[in-house]
Each structure stands twice: as C-alpha cells, then as structure tokens.
Coordinates of C-alpha atoms in Angstrom, one line a residue:
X915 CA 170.7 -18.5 109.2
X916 CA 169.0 -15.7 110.4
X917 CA 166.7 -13.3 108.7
X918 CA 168.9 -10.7 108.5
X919 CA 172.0 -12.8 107.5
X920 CA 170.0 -14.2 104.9
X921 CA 169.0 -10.6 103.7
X922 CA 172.5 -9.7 104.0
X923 CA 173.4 -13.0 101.6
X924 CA 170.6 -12.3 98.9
X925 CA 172.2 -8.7 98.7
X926 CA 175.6 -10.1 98.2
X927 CA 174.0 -12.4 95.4
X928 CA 171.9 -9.5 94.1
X929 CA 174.7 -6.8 93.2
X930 CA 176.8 -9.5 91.3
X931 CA 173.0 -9.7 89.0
X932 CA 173.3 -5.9 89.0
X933 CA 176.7 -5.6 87.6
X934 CA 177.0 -8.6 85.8
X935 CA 174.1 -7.7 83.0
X936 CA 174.9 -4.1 83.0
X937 CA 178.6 -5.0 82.6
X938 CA 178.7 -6.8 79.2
X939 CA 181.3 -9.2 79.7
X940 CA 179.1 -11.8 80.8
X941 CA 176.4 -12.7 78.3
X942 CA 173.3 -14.4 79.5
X943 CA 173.8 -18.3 78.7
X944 CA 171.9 -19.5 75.2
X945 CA 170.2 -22.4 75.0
X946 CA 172.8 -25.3 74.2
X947 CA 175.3 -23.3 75.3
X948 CA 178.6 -25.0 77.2
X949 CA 178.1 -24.7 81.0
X950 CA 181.5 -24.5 81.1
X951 CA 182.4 -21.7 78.4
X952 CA 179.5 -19.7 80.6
X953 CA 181.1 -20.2 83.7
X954 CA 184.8 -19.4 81.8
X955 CA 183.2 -15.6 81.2
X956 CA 182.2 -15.1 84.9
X957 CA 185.4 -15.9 85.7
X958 CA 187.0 -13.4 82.6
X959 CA 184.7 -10.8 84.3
X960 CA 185.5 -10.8 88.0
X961 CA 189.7 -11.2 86.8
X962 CA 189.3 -7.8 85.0
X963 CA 187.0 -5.8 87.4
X964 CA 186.9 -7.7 90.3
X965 CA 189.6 -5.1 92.4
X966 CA 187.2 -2.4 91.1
X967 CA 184.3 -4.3 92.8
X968 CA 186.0 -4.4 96.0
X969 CA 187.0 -1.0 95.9
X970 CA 183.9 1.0 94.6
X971 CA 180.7 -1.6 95.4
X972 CA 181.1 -2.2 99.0
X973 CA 177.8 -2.8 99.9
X974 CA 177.1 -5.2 102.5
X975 CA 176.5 -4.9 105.8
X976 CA 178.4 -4.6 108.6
X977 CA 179.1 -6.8 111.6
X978 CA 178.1 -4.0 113.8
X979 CA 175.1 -3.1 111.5
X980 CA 173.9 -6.5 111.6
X981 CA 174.4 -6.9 116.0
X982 CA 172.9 -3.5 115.9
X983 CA 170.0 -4.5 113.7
X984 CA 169.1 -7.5 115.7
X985 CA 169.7 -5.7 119.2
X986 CA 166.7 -2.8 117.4
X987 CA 164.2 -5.9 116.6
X988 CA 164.4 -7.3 119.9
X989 CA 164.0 -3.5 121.8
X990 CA 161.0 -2.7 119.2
X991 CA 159.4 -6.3 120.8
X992 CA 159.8 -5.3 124.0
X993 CA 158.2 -1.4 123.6
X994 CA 155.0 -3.8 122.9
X995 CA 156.0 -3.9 118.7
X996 CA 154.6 -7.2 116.6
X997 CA 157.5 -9.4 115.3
X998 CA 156.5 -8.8 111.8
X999 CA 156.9 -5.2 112.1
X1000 CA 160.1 -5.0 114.4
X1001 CA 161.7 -6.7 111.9
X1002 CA 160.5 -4.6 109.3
X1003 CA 161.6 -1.6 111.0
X1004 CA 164.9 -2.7 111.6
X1005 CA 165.6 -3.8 108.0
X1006 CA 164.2 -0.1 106.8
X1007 CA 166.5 1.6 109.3
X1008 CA 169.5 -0.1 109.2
X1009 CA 170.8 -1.0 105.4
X1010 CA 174.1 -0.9 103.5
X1011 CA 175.3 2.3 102.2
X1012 CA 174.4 3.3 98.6
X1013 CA 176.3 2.1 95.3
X1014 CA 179.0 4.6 94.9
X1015 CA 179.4 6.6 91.3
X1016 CA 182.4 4.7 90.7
X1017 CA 180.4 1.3 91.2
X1018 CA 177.2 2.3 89.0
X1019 CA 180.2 3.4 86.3
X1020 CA 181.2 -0.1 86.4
X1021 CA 177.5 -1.2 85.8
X1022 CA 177.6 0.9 82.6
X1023 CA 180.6 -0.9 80.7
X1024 CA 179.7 -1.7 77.5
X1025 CA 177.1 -4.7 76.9
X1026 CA 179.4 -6.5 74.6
X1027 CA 182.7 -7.1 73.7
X1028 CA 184.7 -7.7 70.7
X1029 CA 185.8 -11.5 70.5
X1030 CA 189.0 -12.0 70.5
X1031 CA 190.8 -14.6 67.7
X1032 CA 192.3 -16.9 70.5
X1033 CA 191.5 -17.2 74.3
X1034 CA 194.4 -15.3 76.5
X1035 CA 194.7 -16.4 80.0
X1036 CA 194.3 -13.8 82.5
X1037 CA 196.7 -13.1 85.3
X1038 CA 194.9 -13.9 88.7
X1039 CA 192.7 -10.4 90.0
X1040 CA 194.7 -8.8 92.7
X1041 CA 193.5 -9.3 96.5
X1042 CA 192.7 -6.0 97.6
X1043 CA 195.5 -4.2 100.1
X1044 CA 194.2 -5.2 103.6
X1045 CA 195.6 -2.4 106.1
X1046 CA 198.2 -3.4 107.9
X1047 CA 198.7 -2.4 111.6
X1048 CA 202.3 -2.1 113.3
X1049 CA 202.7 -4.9 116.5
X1050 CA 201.6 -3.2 119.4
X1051 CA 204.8 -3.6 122.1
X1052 CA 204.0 -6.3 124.5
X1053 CA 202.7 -4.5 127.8
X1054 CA 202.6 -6.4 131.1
X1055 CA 199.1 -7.7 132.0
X1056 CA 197.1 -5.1 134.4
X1057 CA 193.4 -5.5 135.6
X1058 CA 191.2 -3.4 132.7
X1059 CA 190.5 0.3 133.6
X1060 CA 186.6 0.5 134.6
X1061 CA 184.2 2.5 132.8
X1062 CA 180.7 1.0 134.1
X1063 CA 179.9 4.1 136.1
X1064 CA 180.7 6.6 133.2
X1065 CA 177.6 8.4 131.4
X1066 CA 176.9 9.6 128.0
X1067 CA 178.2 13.6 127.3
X1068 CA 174.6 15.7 127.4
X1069 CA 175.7 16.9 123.9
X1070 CA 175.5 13.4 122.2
X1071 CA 172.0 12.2 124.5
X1072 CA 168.9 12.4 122.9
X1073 CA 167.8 15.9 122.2
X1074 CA 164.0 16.6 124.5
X1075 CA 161.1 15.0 122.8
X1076 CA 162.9 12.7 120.7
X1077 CA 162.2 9.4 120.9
X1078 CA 164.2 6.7 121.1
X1079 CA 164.3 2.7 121.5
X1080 CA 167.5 2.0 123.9
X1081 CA 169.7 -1.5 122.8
X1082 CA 172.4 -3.4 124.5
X1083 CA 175.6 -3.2 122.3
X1084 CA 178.9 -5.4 123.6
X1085 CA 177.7 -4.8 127.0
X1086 CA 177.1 -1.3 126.7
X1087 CA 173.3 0.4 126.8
X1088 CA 172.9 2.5 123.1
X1089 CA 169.7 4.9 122.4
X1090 CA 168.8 4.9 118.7
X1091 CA 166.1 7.0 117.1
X1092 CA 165.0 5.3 114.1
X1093 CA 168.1 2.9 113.8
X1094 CA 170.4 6.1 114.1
X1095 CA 172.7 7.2 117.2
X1096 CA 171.4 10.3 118.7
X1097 CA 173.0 13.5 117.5
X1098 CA 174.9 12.6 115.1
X1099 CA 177.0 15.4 112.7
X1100 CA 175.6 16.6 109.8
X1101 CA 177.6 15.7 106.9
X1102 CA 179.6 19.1 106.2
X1103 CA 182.5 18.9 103.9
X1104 CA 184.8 22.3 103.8
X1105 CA 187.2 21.9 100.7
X1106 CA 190.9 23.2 101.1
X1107 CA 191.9 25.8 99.1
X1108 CA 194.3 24.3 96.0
X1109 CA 197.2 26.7 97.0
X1110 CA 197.8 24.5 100.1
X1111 CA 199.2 21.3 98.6
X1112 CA 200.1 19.7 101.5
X1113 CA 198.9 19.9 105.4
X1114 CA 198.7 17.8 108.2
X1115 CA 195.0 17.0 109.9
X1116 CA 193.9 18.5 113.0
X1117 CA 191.5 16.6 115.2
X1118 CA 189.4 17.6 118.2
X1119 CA 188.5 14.9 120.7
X1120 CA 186.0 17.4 122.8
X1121 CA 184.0 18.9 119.6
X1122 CA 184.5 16.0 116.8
X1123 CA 185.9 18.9 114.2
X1124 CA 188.6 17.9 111.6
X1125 CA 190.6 20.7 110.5
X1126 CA 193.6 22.3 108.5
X1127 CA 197.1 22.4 110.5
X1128 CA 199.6 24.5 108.0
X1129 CA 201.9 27.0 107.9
X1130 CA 199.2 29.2 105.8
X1131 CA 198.0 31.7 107.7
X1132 CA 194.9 31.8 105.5
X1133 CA 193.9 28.3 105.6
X1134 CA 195.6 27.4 109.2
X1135 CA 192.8 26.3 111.5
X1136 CA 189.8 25.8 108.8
X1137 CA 187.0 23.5 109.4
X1138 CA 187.3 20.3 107.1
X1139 CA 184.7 18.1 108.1
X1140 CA 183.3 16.4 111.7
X1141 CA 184.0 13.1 112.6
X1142 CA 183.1 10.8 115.6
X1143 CA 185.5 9.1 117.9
X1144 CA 184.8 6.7 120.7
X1145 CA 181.7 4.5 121.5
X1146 CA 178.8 4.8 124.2
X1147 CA 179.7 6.5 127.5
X1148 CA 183.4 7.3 125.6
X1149 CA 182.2 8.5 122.6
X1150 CA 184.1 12.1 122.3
X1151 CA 184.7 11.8 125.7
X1152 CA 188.5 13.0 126.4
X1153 CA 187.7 11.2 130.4
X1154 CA 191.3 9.4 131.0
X1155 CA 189.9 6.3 131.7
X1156 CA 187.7 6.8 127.9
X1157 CA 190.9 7.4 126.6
X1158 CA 192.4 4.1 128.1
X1159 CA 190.5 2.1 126.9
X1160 CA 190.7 -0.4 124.1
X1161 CA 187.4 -0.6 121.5
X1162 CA 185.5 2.1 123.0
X1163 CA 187.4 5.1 124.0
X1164 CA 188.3 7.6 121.4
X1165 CA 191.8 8.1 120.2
X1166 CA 193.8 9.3 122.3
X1167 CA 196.1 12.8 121.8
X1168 CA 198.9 12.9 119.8
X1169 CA 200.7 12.9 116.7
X1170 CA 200.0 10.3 114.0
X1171 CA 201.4 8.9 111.1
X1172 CA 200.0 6.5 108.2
X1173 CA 200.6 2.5 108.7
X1174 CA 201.5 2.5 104.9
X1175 CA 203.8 4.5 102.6
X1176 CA 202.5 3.2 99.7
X1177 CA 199.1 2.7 99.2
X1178 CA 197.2 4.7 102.3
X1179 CA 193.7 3.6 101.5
X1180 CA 193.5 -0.1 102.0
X1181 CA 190.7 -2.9 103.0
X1182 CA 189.3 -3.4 106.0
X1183 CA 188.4 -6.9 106.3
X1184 CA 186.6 -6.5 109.9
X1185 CA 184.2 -3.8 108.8
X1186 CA 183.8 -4.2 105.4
X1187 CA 184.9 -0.7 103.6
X1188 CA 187.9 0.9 102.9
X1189 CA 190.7 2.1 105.6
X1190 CA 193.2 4.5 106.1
X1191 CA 195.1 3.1 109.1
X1192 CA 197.1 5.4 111.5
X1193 CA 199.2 5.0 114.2
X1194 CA 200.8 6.8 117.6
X1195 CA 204.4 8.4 117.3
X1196 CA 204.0 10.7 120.3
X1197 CA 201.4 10.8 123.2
X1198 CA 200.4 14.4 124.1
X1199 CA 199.4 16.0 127.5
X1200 CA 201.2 12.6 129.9
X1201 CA 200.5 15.0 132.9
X1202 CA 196.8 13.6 132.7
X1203 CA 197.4 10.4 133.2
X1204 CA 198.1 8.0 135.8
X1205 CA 201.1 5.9 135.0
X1206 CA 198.7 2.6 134.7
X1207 CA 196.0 5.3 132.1
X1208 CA 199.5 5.5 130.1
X1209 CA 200.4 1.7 129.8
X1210 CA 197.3 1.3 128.7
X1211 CA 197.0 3.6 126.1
X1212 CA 200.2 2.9 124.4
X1213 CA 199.2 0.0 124.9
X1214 CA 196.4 0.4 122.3
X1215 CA 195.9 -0.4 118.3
X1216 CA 193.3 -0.5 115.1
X1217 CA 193.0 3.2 115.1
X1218 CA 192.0 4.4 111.1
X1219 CA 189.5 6.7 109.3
X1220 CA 186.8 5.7 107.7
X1221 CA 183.4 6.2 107.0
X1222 CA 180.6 5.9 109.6
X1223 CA 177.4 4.3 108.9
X1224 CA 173.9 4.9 109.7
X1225 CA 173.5 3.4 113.1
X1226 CA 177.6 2.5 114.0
X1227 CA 179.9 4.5 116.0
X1228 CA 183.2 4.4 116.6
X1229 CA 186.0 2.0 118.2
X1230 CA 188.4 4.4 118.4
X1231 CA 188.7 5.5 114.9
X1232 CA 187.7 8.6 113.0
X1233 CA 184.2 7.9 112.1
X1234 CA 183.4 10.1 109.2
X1235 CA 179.6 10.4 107.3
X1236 CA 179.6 9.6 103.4
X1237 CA 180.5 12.5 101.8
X1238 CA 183.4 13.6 104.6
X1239 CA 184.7 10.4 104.0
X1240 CA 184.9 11.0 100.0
X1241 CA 186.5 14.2 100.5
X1242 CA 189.1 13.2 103.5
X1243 CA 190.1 9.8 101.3
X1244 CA 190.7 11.8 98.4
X1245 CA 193.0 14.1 100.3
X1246 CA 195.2 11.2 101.5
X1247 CA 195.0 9.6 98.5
X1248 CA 196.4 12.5 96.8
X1249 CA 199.3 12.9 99.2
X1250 CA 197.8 16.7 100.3
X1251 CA 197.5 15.2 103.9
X1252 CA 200.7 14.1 105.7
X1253 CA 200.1 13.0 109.3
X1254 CA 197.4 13.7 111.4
X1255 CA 197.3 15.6 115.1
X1256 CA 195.0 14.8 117.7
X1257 CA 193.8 17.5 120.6
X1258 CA 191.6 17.1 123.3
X1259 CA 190.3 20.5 123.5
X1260 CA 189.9 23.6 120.8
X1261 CA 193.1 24.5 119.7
X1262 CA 192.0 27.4 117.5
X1263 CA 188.7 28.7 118.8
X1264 CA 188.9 31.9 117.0
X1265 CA 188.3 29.9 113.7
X1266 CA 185.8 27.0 115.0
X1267 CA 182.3 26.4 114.6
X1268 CA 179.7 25.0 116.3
X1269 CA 179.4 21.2 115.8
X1270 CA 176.3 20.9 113.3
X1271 CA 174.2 18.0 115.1
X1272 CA 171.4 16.7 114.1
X1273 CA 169.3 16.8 117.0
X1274 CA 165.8 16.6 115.3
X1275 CA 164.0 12.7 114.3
X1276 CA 161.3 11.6 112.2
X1277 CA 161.1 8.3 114.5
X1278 CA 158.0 7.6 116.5
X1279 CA 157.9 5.1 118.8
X1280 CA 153.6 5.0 117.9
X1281 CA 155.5 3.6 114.6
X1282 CA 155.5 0.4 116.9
X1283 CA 151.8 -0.5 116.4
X1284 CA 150.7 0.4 113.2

C-alpha cells in the first residue's frame, strides 16, 4: 500500500476515534470488561448514526485526489524536489475537505446514555441512496471523436508569473499551482430571494455562471453561484468535439431533469460525496453538430452536481466549491429548484458578471528545495 493510500486509511480509522469518544454511545472498554458487550456498542452506535456519518462526515479522499496527488509527487521530483519533501508537499496540498457542521454536531452527542432495562435489537442502519442513472440507449459503435490537438481556453491557463508544476492526468497534461487547477472560481454564493419558491437553474457552459431562470422579472437572470464543467483542454470549452466527448467534455446544452423524484441528493459511490444526478430530455442548438458530434453526445451519461475539490475538475458534471455546493444542495433539497437549463453562451448579459477567478498563488516552485 502506498503512502498515500495508507494516509488515506489511517484517516478513515482516525474520524471513527473522533466521533466515537465525542459521541457517547460507545464507552471506552473497562478493565474485565466483555469483548463482546464492547464490540455490541460499536455496533449500537454505527446502527443509530451510521446514515448521518455517510451523509455529513465524508471525508476521505478521492480517487481523483489520490491519482492527482501521486501525479504532483512525481512532477515535484522531476523540477529537481527531494522525495521527502515532494511528498510532503503533496500531502499538504491535496487533503480531504473539512468536517462539515453537521458532522462535528454528531461529535457533540451526549457522552452517555441512559441504560436501558432490557437490550432492544436494532433494525439494520439504512445503506445510503446511491444515485441512480437512467440506461443510456444503445448507440452503434463509431471511432471516438479526437481531442489531442485541442488546447486549454487562455481564461483557465495559468495567470503570468504564476507558477506551476504541470502533471499527466488520464492521458491528459494538467498545470497545478500548489496542488490547485489554475484559475479556479472564487466561491461566491448569491441567495434567491424567498418570494421565488420555485425556479429552474440556468447554466453557462462559456462563463461557468449558475443562475435564476423564472418567471420573476426581479430575480430572472441573477447570479447564483459558478461552477466548472469539463476537464483539461474541454474544461468550459463549448468546442463540438469537447462537447462529444465522454469524461472530459462539459455537459452539453440542453434541458435537464433530476434522475430521482424522491430523494434528489444521493451517494456517489465513485467520488466519494453526495450527488444530485441529472439527465438530458432535449439537446439544444443540433445545427452545431455533425450528425456523428450528435450520436455521440446522446450518447453520453453520469452528468450530476456536486461539489469540487481542491485540485479535481470536472467529468462533465457541475463542479461546484464548498459553500456553492451547500447552498445549490439545499435548494434541491428543498424542492425550490425544478430542472436545470444548460446554454453555451450568455443568455442574459445585461444581468451577468464577470467570472470571479482566482488568478493569484502563494505556490513557489523555490518551495522545491527547502
């Protein structure tokens, strides 16, 4: 096992000592205490809160995080960096995201419990929801659409004298400045005013901006929050070929729905965090595409929003920082947002802003040698 999958592990094992004091229902064992009865409360614990750790104390990495954090340790070697502190750097740069208030309020249950007369059995803890996609429609085989001589947009390339460690991601060169992607958004959030109780989501492929689409003439249009789309060359890149393919392009334009009518936020089990899954009902602006560009991108699946983290982007989904995420969740969750639309340019430029990137970095590369 590698370093890092070992680091990974030991954070696993280390939140379950976090929560497990803090929460009460586990007391430490006595001496001459049954191994058995001790094991019998760990188990009592994790059946009454174990959903709730799913849901609110995600907190390991992810499989990108992890290629991604690997990929930085070997590029820091090769700029000339000691193994010792590549690996040092990397673990700094690229970690899991913080506890979430919901997860520390599970840490602060009480530190005891009354005991009960007689034992109850408890039901089994619920799996959590995994996100369930609809079957894409079988699609006769067609050579992939290439993308090898496609560059990266000048607005998401490394701002002028920032620097930057480039790695090689699933075949595809990625610059990182201190374990981040360059220019990423700042994490804005834009609350909707309570008189609209329900709206449908705008989405910008072009600028990244998530926005209000109602019949409201004061809140039509308004900024929400920013959210990336699309990896490498692709990512916010509306190019046809971007947009037909699978795992890197952005999604493409369009009207959405939800994959679930019940519960809308739901486990992802590939990268580790909660999911809102959505899916195409209608393909917007066919007069750009090639008939094979169109196969191809009906063709395609696993769109959903969730949250981005520090050094990921985006395989196709709506990448969203922390506290955009929060906010957008606890919209759907609600029931305030009904479907979502996808443009590739500015439909309301009148009411837009400027994407806030950050385009500034506290990474040196004479970080390297020290």
């Amino acid at each position: 096992m590698s370093r890092v999958l070992l680091r990974t592990a030991w954070g696993v094992c280390g939140l379950c000592f976090l929560i497990l004091p803090a929460a009460g229902q586990v007391q430490p064992q006595q001496a001459g205490q049954d191994p058995a009865a001790a094991a019998g409360q760990i188990a009592d614990f994790f059946s009454k809160v174990g959903d709730e750790i799913y849901e609110d104390c995600i907190f390991e990495l992810s499989p990108e995080q992890i290629e991604v954090q690997q990929a930085l340790i070997q590029a820091y070697i090769a700029k000339g960096a000691s193994s010792i502190v590549a690996r040092r750097l990397a673990v700094q740069q690229i970690h899991p995201p913080k506890l979430s208030q919901r997860c520390e309020q599970i840490r602060q249950l009480p530190k005891s419990i009354p005991s009960a007369p007689t034992a109850q059995p408890h039901p089994p803890a619920k799996k959590p929801q995994i996100a369930a996609l609809p079957k894409a429609t079988p699609q006769k085989a067609s050579p992939p659409i290439s993308i090898a001589n496609k560059k990266v947009l000048p607005q998401w390339d490394c701002a002028p004298g920032v620097d930057y460690v480039t790695i090689q991601h699933k075949g595809f060169p990625r610059k990182l400045t201190g374990g981040e992607i360059c220019n990423p958004f700042e994490d804005v959030v834009h609350e909707v005013p309570p008189s609209v109780p329900s709206f449908r989501l705008g989405y910008t492929i072009t600028t990244g901006r998530l926005f209000v689409i109602t019949a409201d003439p004061r809140a039509h249009g308004q900024t929400i929050a920013w959210a990336i789309s699309g990896r490498e060359v692709c990512r916010n890149n509306p190019d046809p070929d971007c947009l037909a393919t699978r795992a890197v392009g952005p999604l493409p334009p369009g009207e959405y729905t939800f994959t679930s009518k019940g519960q809308r936020i739901t486990w992802g089990p590939t990268i580790k965090r909660n999911v809102v899954g959505i899916y195409l009902t209608k393909l917007w602006d066919r007069d750009r595409f090639t008939p094979r560009q169109t196969a191809a991108i009906l063709s395609r699946g696993n769109i959903a929003i969730h949250e981005r983290l520090k050094g990921e982007m985006s395989e196709a989904c709506l990448g969203l920082e922390p506290k955009g995420w929060a906010y957008v969740a606890s919209l759907i969750k609600e029931g305030r947002i009904t479907g979502v639309n996808v443009y590739i340019d500015e439909p309301y430029p009148k009411v837009a802003e400027n994407p806030p990137i950050v385009v500034a970095s506290t990474f040196s590369l004479t970080s390297l040698f020290k």
